mmCIF file of C-alpha atoms in Angstrom:
data_model
loop_
_atom_site.group_PDB
_atom_site.id
_atom_site.type_symbol
_atom_site.label_atom_id
_atom_site.label_comp_id
_atom_site.label_asym_id
_atom_site.label_seq_id
_atom_site.Cartn_x
_atom_site.Cartn_y
_atom_site.Cartn_z
ATOM 1 C CA UNK Z 1268 16.844 18.396 -5.816
ATOM 2 C CA UNK Z 1269 18.444 15.032 -6.833
ATOM 3 C CA UNK Z 1270 15.999 12.420 -5.057
ATOM 4 C CA UNK Z 1271 16.380 8.559 -4.628
ATOM 5 C CA UNK Z 1272 12.510 7.415 -4.048
ATOM 6 C CA UNK Z 1273 12.925 3.776 -3.028
ATOM 7 C CA UNK Z 1274 8.970 1.605 -3.431
ATOM 8 C CA UNK Z 1275 8.040 -1.451 -1.785
ATOM 9 C CA UNK Z 1276 7.144 -4.461 -4.536
ATOM 10 C CA UNK Z 1277 4.504 -5.997 -2.511
ATOM 11 C CA UNK Z 1278 1.707 -5.480 -3.968
ATOM 12 C CA UNK Z 1279 1.151 -2.305 -5.962
ATOM 13 C CA UNK Z 1280 -0.344 -0.052 -2.844
ATOM 14 C CA UNK Z 1281 3.101 1.423 -2.188
ATOM 15 C CA UNK Z 1282 3.279 2.467 -5.805
ATOM 16 C CA UNK Z 1283 0.098 3.844 -5.954
ATOM 17 C CA UNK Z 1284 0.075 5.942 -2.813
ATOM 18 C CA UNK Z 1285 3.596 7.397 -3.746
ATOM 19 C CA UNK Z 1286 2.440 8.498 -7.088
ATOM 20 C CA UNK Z 1287 0.964 11.751 -6.001
ATOM 21 C CA UNK Z 1288 4.226 12.703 -4.410
ATOM 22 C CA UNK Z 1289 6.345 11.583 -6.975
ATOM 23 C CA UNK Z 1290 4.399 13.500 -9.630
ATOM 24 C CA UNK Z 1291 4.645 16.754 -7.719
ATOM 25 C CA UNK Z 1292 8.674 16.220 -6.816
ATOM 26 C CA UNK Z 1293 8.751 16.313 -11.015
ATOM 27 C CA UNK Z 1294 6.342 18.974 -11.558
ATOM 28 C CA UNK Z 1295 8.877 21.096 -9.337
ATOM 29 C CA UNK Z 1296 11.724 19.944 -11.314
ATOM 30 C CA UNK Z 1297 13.438 17.771 -9.222
ATOM 31 C CA UNK Z 1298 15.101 14.528 -10.612
ATOM 32 C CA UNK Z 1299 14.029 11.290 -9.594
ATOM 33 C CA UNK Z 1300 15.990 8.142 -9.207
ATOM 34 C CA UNK Z 1301 13.490 5.294 -8.754
ATOM 35 C CA UNK Z 1302 14.440 2.288 -7.023
ATOM 36 C CA UNK Z 1303 11.647 -0.704 -7.049
ATOM 37 C CA UNK Z 1304 11.046 -4.093 -8.351
ATOM 38 C CA UNK Z 1305 8.784 -6.497 -10.000
ATOM 39 C CA UNK Z 1306 5.235 -5.212 -10.985
ATOM 40 C CA UNK Z 1307 5.668 -2.326 -8.682
ATOM 41 C CA UNK Z 1308 8.678 -1.036 -11.000
ATOM 42 C CA UNK Z 1309 6.382 -1.992 -14.362
ATOM 43 C CA UNK Z 1310 3.524 -0.024 -12.626
ATOM 44 C CA UNK Z 1311 5.603 2.751 -11.770
ATOM 45 C CA UNK Z 1312 7.349 2.870 -15.245
ATOM 46 C CA UNK Z 1313 3.952 2.446 -17.133
ATOM 47 C CA UNK Z 1314 2.659 5.455 -15.108
ATOM 48 C CA UNK Z 1315 5.328 8.063 -14.807
ATOM 49 C CA UNK Z 1316 7.063 7.495 -18.292
ATOM 50 C CA UNK Z 1317 10.842 8.062 -18.863
ATOM 51 C CA UNK Z 1318 11.140 11.603 -19.133
ATOM 52 C CA UNK Z 1319 13.944 12.701 -16.606
ATOM 53 C CA UNK Z 1320 13.528 9.598 -14.526
ATOM 54 C CA UNK Z 1321 15.686 6.962 -13.891
ATOM 55 C CA UNK Z 1322 14.960 3.518 -12.689
ATOM 56 C CA UNK Z 1323 16.821 0.679 -11.347
ATOM 57 C CA UNK Z 1324 15.220 -2.796 -10.631
ATOM 58 C CA UNK Z 1325 16.681 -3.962 -6.969
ATOM 59 C CA UNK Z 1326 14.889 -6.347 -5.097
ATOM 60 C CA UNK Z 1327 13.275 -5.622 -1.577
ATOM 61 C CA UNK Z 1328 13.084 -8.198 1.111
ATOM 62 C CA UNK Z 1329 10.370 -10.953 0.669
ATOM 63 C CA UNK Z 1330 7.179 -10.558 2.415
ATOM 64 C CA UNK Z 1331 6.376 -13.561 4.889
ATOM 65 C CA UNK Z 1332 3.096 -14.693 3.884
ATOM 66 C CA UNK Z 1333 1.277 -17.904 4.861
ATOM 67 C CA UNK Z 1334 -1.982 -19.522 4.517
ATOM 68 C CA UNK Z 1335 -2.287 -20.061 8.567
ATOM 69 C CA UNK Z 1336 -0.916 -18.497 11.574
ATOM 70 C CA UNK Z 1337 1.018 -21.218 12.712
ATOM 71 C CA UNK Z 1338 2.499 -21.533 9.198
ATOM 72 C CA UNK Z 1339 3.127 -17.774 9.362
ATOM 73 C CA UNK Z 1340 5.027 -18.435 12.431
ATOM 74 C CA UNK Z 1341 6.908 -21.097 11.233
ATOM 75 C CA UNK Z 1342 8.197 -19.075 8.104
ATOM 76 C CA UNK Z 1343 8.915 -16.134 10.143
ATOM 77 C CA UNK Z 1344 11.881 -17.644 11.511
ATOM 78 C CA UNK Z 1345 13.382 -18.711 8.079
ATOM 79 C CA UNK Z 1346 12.314 -14.991 7.074
ATOM 80 C CA UNK Z 1347 15.127 -13.079 9.000
ATOM 81 C CA UNK Z 1348 18.242 -14.420 7.032
ATOM 82 C CA UNK Z 1349 16.717 -13.404 3.977
ATOM 83 C CA UNK Z 1350 15.582 -9.929 5.345
ATOM 84 C CA UNK Z 1351 19.035 -9.432 6.484
ATOM 85 C CA UNK Z 1352 20.593 -10.277 2.655
ATOM 86 C CA UNK Z 1353 18.350 -8.387 1.033
ATOM 87 C CA UNK Z 1354 18.481 -5.192 3.336
ATOM 88 C CA UNK Z 1355 22.279 -5.515 2.932
ATOM 89 C CA UNK Z 1356 21.904 -5.401 -1.287
ATOM 90 C CA UNK Z 1357 19.629 -2.545 -1.652
ATOM 91 C CA UNK Z 1358 21.794 -0.519 1.043
ATOM 92 C CA UNK Z 1359 24.929 -1.332 -0.970
ATOM 93 C CA UNK Z 1360 23.544 -0.326 -4.215
ATOM 94 C CA UNK Z 1361 22.444 2.864 -2.439
ATOM 95 C CA UNK Z 1362 25.638 3.322 -1.319
ATOM 96 C CA UNK Z 1363 27.374 2.512 -4.669
ATOM 97 C CA UNK Z 1364 25.128 5.263 -6.344
ATOM 98 C CA UNK Z 1365 26.036 7.799 -3.360
ATOM 99 C CA UNK Z 1366 29.639 7.548 -4.356
ATOM 100 C CA UNK Z 1367 29.010 8.119 -8.118
ATOM 101 C CA UNK Z 1368 27.083 10.906 -7.617
ATOM 102 C CA UNK Z 1369 25.216 13.802 -5.483
ATOM 103 C CA UNK Z 1370 21.706 13.340 -3.910
ATOM 104 C CA UNK Z 1371 20.094 15.687 -1.643
ATOM 105 C CA UNK Z 1372 17.438 13.524 -0.048
ATOM 106 C CA UNK Z 1373 16.055 10.202 -0.196
ATOM 107 C CA UNK Z 1374 12.389 8.892 0.220
ATOM 108 C CA UNK Z 1375 11.404 5.266 0.968
ATOM 109 C CA UNK Z 1376 7.960 3.916 1.129
ATOM 110 C CA UNK Z 1377 8.047 0.749 2.886
ATOM 111 C CA UNK Z 1378 11.506 -0.244 2.149
ATOM 112 C CA UNK Z 1379 14.022 -0.198 5.159
ATOM 113 C CA UNK Z 1380 17.365 -1.086 2.627
ATOM 114 C CA UNK Z 1381 16.844 2.446 0.887
ATOM 115 C CA UNK Z 1382 18.649 4.912 2.908
ATOM 116 C CA UNK Z 1383 22.017 6.731 3.851
ATOM 117 C CA UNK Z 1384 23.447 8.140 7.053
ATOM 118 C CA UNK Z 1385 24.926 10.897 4.891
ATOM 119 C CA UNK Z 1386 22.068 12.619 3.726
ATOM 120 C CA UNK Z 1387 18.389 13.350 5.038
ATOM 121 C CA UNK Z 1388 16.296 10.008 4.657
ATOM 122 C CA UNK Z 1389 12.417 9.603 5.325
ATOM 123 C CA UNK Z 1390 10.499 6.598 5.288
ATOM 124 C CA UNK Z 1391 6.692 6.436 4.540
ATOM 125 C CA UNK Z 1392 5.381 3.768 6.881
ATOM 126 C CA UNK Z 1393 2.228 3.673 7.997
ATOM 127 C CA UNK Z 1394 3.097 0.100 10.333
ATOM 128 C CA UNK Z 1395 4.731 1.742 12.975
ATOM 129 C CA UNK Z 1396 3.610 -0.848 15.103
ATOM 130 C CA UNK Z 1397 4.112 -4.303 13.771
ATOM 131 C CA UNK Z 1398 1.553 -6.610 14.612
ATOM 132 C CA UNK Z 1399 1.645 -10.513 15.203
ATOM 133 C CA UNK Z 1400 -0.509 -13.328 14.990
ATOM 134 C CA UNK Z 1401 -0.493 -14.206 18.501
ATOM 135 C CA UNK Z 1402 -1.636 -10.635 19.514
ATOM 136 C CA UNK Z 1403 1.550 -10.675 21.991
ATOM 137 C CA UNK Z 1404 2.095 -7.141 23.552
ATOM 138 C CA UNK Z 1405 5.708 -8.248 24.140
ATOM 139 C CA UNK Z 1406 6.255 -8.456 20.332
ATOM 140 C CA UNK Z 1407 4.221 -5.414 19.190
ATOM 141 C CA UNK Z 1408 6.238 -3.628 21.702
ATOM 142 C CA UNK Z 1409 9.711 -5.388 20.415
ATOM 143 C CA UNK Z 1410 8.717 -3.830 16.748
ATOM 144 C CA UNK Z 1411 8.598 -0.190 18.168
ATOM 145 C CA UNK Z 1412 12.339 -0.824 19.583
ATOM 146 C CA UNK Z 1413 13.017 -2.535 15.768
ATOM 147 C CA UNK Z 1414 11.175 1.077 14.336
ATOM 148 C CA UNK Z 1415 12.868 2.847 16.938
ATOM 149 C CA UNK Z 1416 16.380 1.592 15.935
ATOM 150 C CA UNK Z 1417 16.075 2.720 12.201
ATOM 151 C CA UNK Z 1418 14.756 6.016 13.392
ATOM 152 C CA UNK Z 1419 17.860 6.633 15.166
ATOM 153 C CA UNK Z 1420 20.540 5.329 13.092
ATOM 154 C CA UNK Z 1421 19.234 5.614 9.585
ATOM 155 C CA UNK Z 1422 15.920 7.584 9.017
ATOM 156 C CA UNK Z 1423 15.453 10.841 10.188
ATOM 157 C CA UNK Z 1424 11.516 10.872 10.673
ATOM 158 C CA UNK Z 1425 8.905 8.242 9.601
ATOM 159 C CA UNK Z 1426 6.120 9.991 7.259
ATOM 160 C CA UNK Z 1427 2.688 8.157 8.450
ATOM 161 C CA UNK Z 1428 0.059 8.652 6.066
ATOM 162 C CA UNK Z 1429 -2.659 9.333 8.395
ATOM 163 C CA UNK Z 1430 -4.540 11.513 10.894
ATOM 164 C CA UNK Z 1431 -3.284 12.144 14.139
ATOM 165 C CA UNK Z 1432 -7.002 12.024 14.933
ATOM 166 C CA UNK Z 1433 -10.000 10.152 13.537
ATOM 167 C CA UNK Z 1434 -7.455 7.786 11.849
ATOM 168 C CA UNK Z 1435 -7.385 5.130 9.548
ATOM 169 C CA UNK Z 1436 -4.682 3.053 10.465
ATOM 170 C CA UNK Z 1437 -5.328 2.369 14.304
ATOM 171 C CA UNK Z 1438 -2.905 1.011 16.442
ATOM 172 C CA UNK Z 1439 -0.355 0.263 13.728
ATOM 173 C CA UNK Z 1440 0.770 3.828 13.812
ATOM 174 C CA UNK Z 1441 -1.211 5.431 16.654
ATOM 175 C CA UNK Z 1442 -0.805 5.191 21.156
ATOM 176 C CA UNK Z 1443 3.022 4.382 20.743
ATOM 177 C CA UNK Z 1444 4.901 3.719 23.422
ATOM 178 C CA UNK Z 1445 8.762 4.487 22.627
ATOM 179 C CA UNK Z 1446 9.029 6.472 19.697
ATOM 180 C CA UNK Z 1447 8.462 10.318 20.331
ATOM 181 C CA UNK Z 1448 6.028 12.310 18.758
ATOM 182 C CA UNK Z 1449 8.699 14.723 17.133
ATOM 183 C CA UNK Z 1450 9.949 11.528 15.034
ATOM 184 C CA UNK Z 1451 6.417 10.945 13.684
ATOM 185 C CA UNK Z 1452 4.699 13.516 10.918
ATOM 186 C CA UNK Z 1453 1.030 12.848 10.455
ATOM 187 C CA UNK Z 1454 0.721 13.768 6.519
ATOM 188 C CA UNK Z 1455 -2.614 12.571 5.597
ATOM 189 C CA UNK Z 1456 -3.819 10.256 3.520
ATOM 190 C CA UNK Z 1457 -2.046 9.394 0.100
ATOM 191 C CA UNK Z 1458 -3.697 8.213 -3.145
ATOM 192 C CA UNK Z 1459 -3.482 8.898 -6.908
ATOM 193 C CA UNK Z 1460 -7.470 9.314 -7.252
ATOM 194 C CA UNK Z 1461 -10.172 12.009 -6.974
ATOM 195 C CA UNK Z 1462 -13.639 11.784 -6.046
ATOM 196 C CA UNK Z 1463 -16.308 12.027 -8.745
ATOM 197 C CA UNK Z 1464 -19.880 11.817 -8.669
ATOM 198 C CA UNK Z 1465 -20.737 8.905 -10.795
ATOM 199 C CA UNK Z 1466 -22.061 5.671 -10.021
ATOM 200 C CA UNK Z 1467 -23.248 3.101 -12.802
ATOM 201 C CA UNK Z 1468 -20.843 0.225 -12.198
ATOM 202 C CA UNK Z 1469 -22.463 -2.173 -9.358
ATOM 203 C CA UNK Z 1470 -19.227 -4.106 -8.357
ATOM 204 C CA UNK Z 1471 -15.459 -3.685 -9.268
ATOM 205 C CA UNK Z 1472 -13.357 -6.648 -8.100
ATOM 206 C CA UNK Z 1473 -10.071 -5.760 -7.737
ATOM 207 C CA UNK Z 1474 -7.657 -8.790 -6.963
ATOM 208 C CA UNK Z 1475 -4.162 -7.755 -6.013
ATOM 209 C CA UNK Z 1476 -1.172 -8.748 -3.980
ATOM 210 C CA UNK Z 1477 1.558 -11.270 -3.845
ATOM 211 C CA UNK Z 1478 1.677 -14.709 -5.479
ATOM 212 C CA UNK Z 1479 -0.010 -17.109 -4.913
ATOM 213 C CA UNK Z 1480 -2.904 -15.659 -3.133
ATOM 214 C CA UNK Z 1481 -3.268 -13.530 -5.674
ATOM 215 C CA UNK Z 1482 -4.143 -16.449 -7.950
ATOM 216 C CA UNK Z 1483 -5.853 -18.209 -4.951
ATOM 217 C CA UNK Z 1484 -8.261 -15.425 -4.748
ATOM 218 C CA UNK Z 1485 -8.782 -14.955 -8.208
ATOM 219 C CA UNK Z 1486 -9.922 -18.263 -8.548
ATOM 220 C CA UNK Z 1487 -12.503 -17.749 -5.602
ATOM 221 C CA UNK Z 1488 -14.411 -14.641 -7.019
ATOM 222 C CA UNK Z 1489 -14.157 -15.844 -10.803
ATOM 223 C CA UNK Z 1490 -16.072 -18.958 -9.989
ATOM 224 C CA UNK Z 1491 -18.645 -17.132 -7.821
ATOM 225 C CA UNK Z 1492 -19.551 -13.975 -9.803
ATOM 226 C CA UNK Z 1493 -21.231 -15.639 -12.301
ATOM 227 C CA UNK Z 1494 -24.130 -16.155 -9.713
ATOM 228 C CA UNK Z 1495 -24.496 -12.085 -9.593
ATOM 229 C CA UNK Z 1496 -26.650 -9.530 -10.813
ATOM 230 C CA UNK Z 1497 -25.472 -6.069 -12.283
ATOM 231 C CA UNK Z 1498 -22.598 -4.783 -14.142
ATOM 232 C CA UNK Z 1499 -19.438 -5.949 -12.957
ATOM 233 C CA UNK Z 1500 -15.760 -5.189 -13.560
ATOM 234 C CA UNK Z 1501 -12.949 -7.406 -12.743
ATOM 235 C CA UNK Z 1502 -9.147 -6.301 -12.663
ATOM 236 C CA UNK Z 1503 -6.840 -8.963 -12.282
ATOM 237 C CA UNK Z 1504 -3.837 -7.162 -11.240
ATOM 238 C CA UNK Z 1505 -1.162 -8.775 -13.676
ATOM 239 C CA UNK Z 1506 0.737 -6.041 -15.103
ATOM 240 C CA UNK Z 1507 2.831 -8.409 -17.266
ATOM 241 C CA UNK Z 1508 -0.115 -9.912 -19.431
ATOM 242 C CA UNK Z 1509 -2.682 -7.740 -21.316
ATOM 243 C CA UNK Z 1510 -5.935 -9.021 -21.032
ATOM 244 C CA UNK Z 1511 -9.342 -8.115 -21.885
ATOM 245 C CA UNK Z 1512 -12.655 -10.118 -22.385
ATOM 246 C CA UNK Z 1513 -16.295 -9.192 -21.927
ATOM 247 C CA UNK Z 1514 -18.797 -11.711 -21.007
ATOM 248 C CA UNK Z 1515 -22.063 -10.644 -20.870
ATOM 249 C CA UNK Z 1516 -22.604 -8.164 -17.559
ATOM 250 C CA UNK Z 1517 -18.711 -8.675 -16.986
ATOM 251 C CA UNK Z 1518 -15.762 -7.149 -18.031
ATOM 252 C CA UNK Z 1519 -11.983 -8.822 -16.947
ATOM 253 C CA UNK Z 1520 -9.175 -6.575 -17.434
ATOM 254 C CA UNK Z 1521 -5.309 -7.935 -16.844
ATOM 255 C CA UNK Z 1522 -4.568 -4.500 -15.184
ATOM 256 C CA UNK Z 1523 -5.864 -0.812 -15.727
ATOM 257 C CA UNK Z 1524 -3.999 2.489 -16.284
ATOM 258 C CA UNK Z 1525 -4.554 5.103 -13.499
ATOM 259 C CA UNK Z 1526 -7.028 6.876 -15.561
ATOM 260 C CA UNK Z 1527 -8.889 3.840 -15.879
ATOM 261 C CA UNK Z 1528 -8.546 2.796 -12.163
ATOM 262 C CA UNK Z 1529 -9.999 6.244 -10.972
ATOM 263 C CA UNK Z 1530 -12.766 6.072 -13.457
ATOM 264 C CA UNK Z 1531 -14.275 2.625 -12.764
ATOM 265 C CA UNK Z 1532 -13.496 3.172 -8.303
ATOM 266 C CA UNK Z 1533 -15.472 5.884 -9.035
ATOM 267 C CA UNK Z 1534 -18.074 4.128 -10.953
ATOM 268 C CA UNK Z 1535 -18.225 1.181 -8.506
ATOM 269 C CA UNK Z 1536 -21.405 1.441 -6.061
ATOM 270 C CA UNK Z 1537 -19.530 -1.368 -4.223
ATOM 271 C CA UNK Z 1538 -15.767 -2.394 -4.285
ATOM 272 C CA UNK Z 1539 -14.462 -6.016 -3.484
ATOM 273 C CA UNK Z 1540 -10.742 -5.790 -2.653
ATOM 274 C CA UNK Z 1541 -7.962 -6.563 -0.413
ATOM 275 C CA UNK Z 1542 -7.992 -4.730 2.777
ATOM 276 C CA UNK Z 1543 -4.280 -3.126 2.186
ATOM 277 C CA UNK Z 1544 -4.035 0.050 3.642
ATOM 278 C CA UNK Z 1545 -3.273 1.800 0.427
ATOM 279 C CA UNK Z 1546 -6.304 0.242 -0.852
ATOM 280 C CA UNK Z 1547 -7.941 1.873 2.336
ATOM 281 C CA UNK Z 1548 -6.992 5.542 1.709
ATOM 282 C CA UNK Z 1549 -8.409 5.094 -1.939
ATOM 283 C CA UNK Z 1550 -12.020 3.824 -0.749
ATOM 284 C CA UNK Z 1551 -11.840 6.656 2.009
ATOM 285 C CA UNK Z 1552 -10.893 9.463 -0.653
ATOM 286 C CA UNK Z 1553 -13.524 8.197 -3.203
ATOM 287 C CA UNK Z 1554 -16.051 7.325 -0.568
ATOM 288 C CA UNK Z 1555 -16.866 4.028 -1.879
ATOM 289 C CA UNK Z 1556 -18.610 1.306 0.086
ATOM 290 C CA UNK Z 1557 -16.718 -1.827 -0.034
ATOM 291 C CA UNK Z 1558 -16.494 -5.534 0.729
ATOM 292 C CA UNK Z 1559 -12.741 -6.328 2.344
ATOM 293 C CA UNK Z 1560 -10.934 -9.690 1.860
ATOM 294 C CA UNK Z 1561 -7.678 -9.703 3.988
ATOM 295 C CA UNK Z 1562 -4.663 -11.680 2.465
ATOM 296 C CA UNK Z 1563 -4.347 -14.496 4.546
ATOM 297 C CA UNK Z 1564 -1.361 -14.767 6.859
ATOM 298 C CA UNK Z 1565 -0.969 -11.149 6.318
ATOM 299 C CA UNK Z 1566 -1.544 -9.994 9.886
ATOM 300 C CA UNK Z 1567 -2.000 -6.287 9.026
ATOM 301 C CA UNK Z 1568 -4.508 -6.668 6.764
ATOM 302 C CA UNK Z 1569 -6.375 -8.983 9.063
ATOM 303 C CA UNK Z 1570 -6.487 -6.245 11.419
ATOM 304 C CA UNK Z 1571 -7.498 -3.379 9.434
ATOM 305 C CA UNK Z 1572 -10.196 -5.130 7.867
ATOM 306 C CA UNK Z 1573 -11.190 -5.992 11.520
ATOM 307 C CA UNK Z 1574 -10.643 -2.580 12.683
ATOM 308 C CA UNK Z 1575 -12.619 -0.770 10.171
ATOM 309 C CA UNK Z 1576 -15.571 -3.172 10.282
ATOM 310 C CA UNK Z 1577 -15.726 -2.606 13.927
ATOM 311 C CA UNK Z 1578 -15.666 1.542 13.166
ATOM 312 C CA UNK Z 1579 -19.028 0.807 10.919
ATOM 313 C CA UNK Z 1580 -16.738 1.685 7.902
ATOM 314 C CA UNK Z 1581 -16.719 -1.912 5.617
ATOM 315 C CA UNK Z 1582 -17.502 -5.528 6.016
ATOM 316 C CA UNK Z 1583 -14.895 -8.164 5.829
ATOM 317 C CA UNK Z 1584 -14.698 -11.972 5.331
ATOM 318 C CA UNK Z 1585 -12.031 -14.350 5.433
ATOM 319 C CA UNK Z 1586 -10.978 -15.502 1.928
ATOM 320 C CA UNK Z 1587 -11.919 -19.080 2.423
ATOM 321 C CA UNK Z 1588 -15.614 -17.953 3.810
ATOM 322 C CA UNK Z 1589 -16.483 -15.772 0.974
ATOM 323 C CA UNK Z 1590 -19.691 -16.256 -0.431
ATOM 324 C CA UNK Z 1591 -20.166 -13.215 -2.809
ATOM 325 C CA UNK Z 1592 -24.091 -12.806 -2.924
ATOM 326 C CA UNK Z 1593 -24.424 -12.973 0.544
ATOM 327 C CA UNK Z 1594 -21.511 -10.986 1.462
ATOM 328 C CA UNK Z 1595 -22.338 -7.882 -0.914
ATOM 329 C CA UNK Z 1596 -25.527 -7.683 0.948
ATOM 330 C CA UNK Z 1597 -24.140 -7.327 4.199
ATOM 331 C CA UNK Z 1598 -21.430 -4.932 3.116
ATOM 332 C CA UNK Z 1599 -24.029 -2.295 1.532
ATOM 333 C CA UNK Z 1600 -25.090 -1.624 5.228
ATOM 334 C CA UNK Z 1601 -21.802 -0.264 6.133
ATOM 335 C CA UNK Z 1602 -21.230 3.401 5.532
ATOM 336 C CA UNK Z 1603 -17.839 3.553 4.153
ATOM 337 C CA UNK Z 1604 -14.987 6.277 5.472
ATOM 338 C CA UNK Z 1605 -16.830 9.050 6.398
ATOM 339 C CA UNK Z 1606 -14.640 11.738 7.292
ATOM 340 C CA UNK Z 1607 -12.842 13.935 4.264
ATOM 341 C CA UNK Z 1608 -9.498 13.511 3.141
ATOM 342 C CA UNK Z 1609 -7.478 16.045 1.021
ATOM 343 C CA UNK Z 1610 -4.601 14.309 -0.811
ATOM 344 C CA UNK Z 1611 -3.192 17.842 -2.205
ATOM 345 C CA UNK Z 1612 -3.036 19.061 1.336
ATOM 346 C CA UNK Z 1613 -0.849 15.458 2.110
ATOM 347 C CA UNK Z 1614 1.024 15.751 -0.461
ATOM 348 C CA UNK Z 1615 2.292 19.737 0.732
ATOM 349 C CA UNK Z 1616 2.578 18.379 4.077
ATOM 350 C CA UNK Z 1617 4.930 15.909 2.565
ATOM 351 C CA UNK Z 1618 7.201 18.352 0.829
ATOM 352 C CA UNK Z 1619 7.350 20.878 3.659
ATOM 353 C CA UNK Z 1620 8.773 18.149 5.963
ATOM 354 C CA UNK Z 1621 11.207 17.201 3.315
ATOM 355 C CA UNK Z 1622 12.366 21.023 3.029
ATOM 356 C CA UNK Z 1623 12.509 21.643 6.401
ATOM 357 C CA UNK Z 1624 15.158 19.114 6.745
ATOM 358 C CA UNK Z 1625 17.258 20.277 3.849
#
């Protein structure tokens, strides 16, 4: 099959969770056309290589990030014109591509602009209900209407990387009011990692996400790690730079290859990271304890951090209140995700959903 695979560039989470599906599709002899942008596109090129894969750099819509909830609301009013402009640009690119060649199916991880009404199009999406800073049910209801619009007119099904029961995403993709169950496929957790039984790094600090918040978190954490004992590995989430330095008990990397990421995540007794959904899936697969620091203004991350703290899985703290020595003590008391997660089965479920639509 000839497949277009779109990947959202809000951090590296969408790219990392899509890798197992992409690798399986390539392994089965399919031809992939990958559409992404920025660091996510660089990362995918680095992981998948050039063999039989085409890459296109197409900007997706900007992420509405602000340091406070009030600022988030103000920015949201200015966000929609940019959103619609970028939506049109992505759709226009796909339309022109379809005019030149035969494409059998489109898979889009988090990109609402990569689809076609002419061929089966799937959206990998864990946020079927979009949360808002004011926690207003009317707005949450409106977000379901928004997603329902895309299901009726653009995508034939949402592929939710979660379980129907004993879930990880909470109300982001469960107990929906408007969207019918047959338009949702709970495919299971997606992660590019496999669990190994080896714990000899005390802390893995993973700094990711969009600027400027990525740099702000880097500055906060780098000032505090000198007060911590044990072996510490820091990854800065900067694929545009080649950095490695070692100072005493601390190793700092600009970014890690897939193999190194998997190795360090398994070796870490404690992970300190953002609370993006892809990160939570990785932690669930590896079975590692974590301290979660949600990106300020990203309502989804704030909800997920609080949701998993309430479930007893992970401890979370606001970025401006981070006190690493004290926070990691509290985080050790939490169990991590206990349910088993089979990524191979999740990939099989995804391929089955695609094949059933052809």
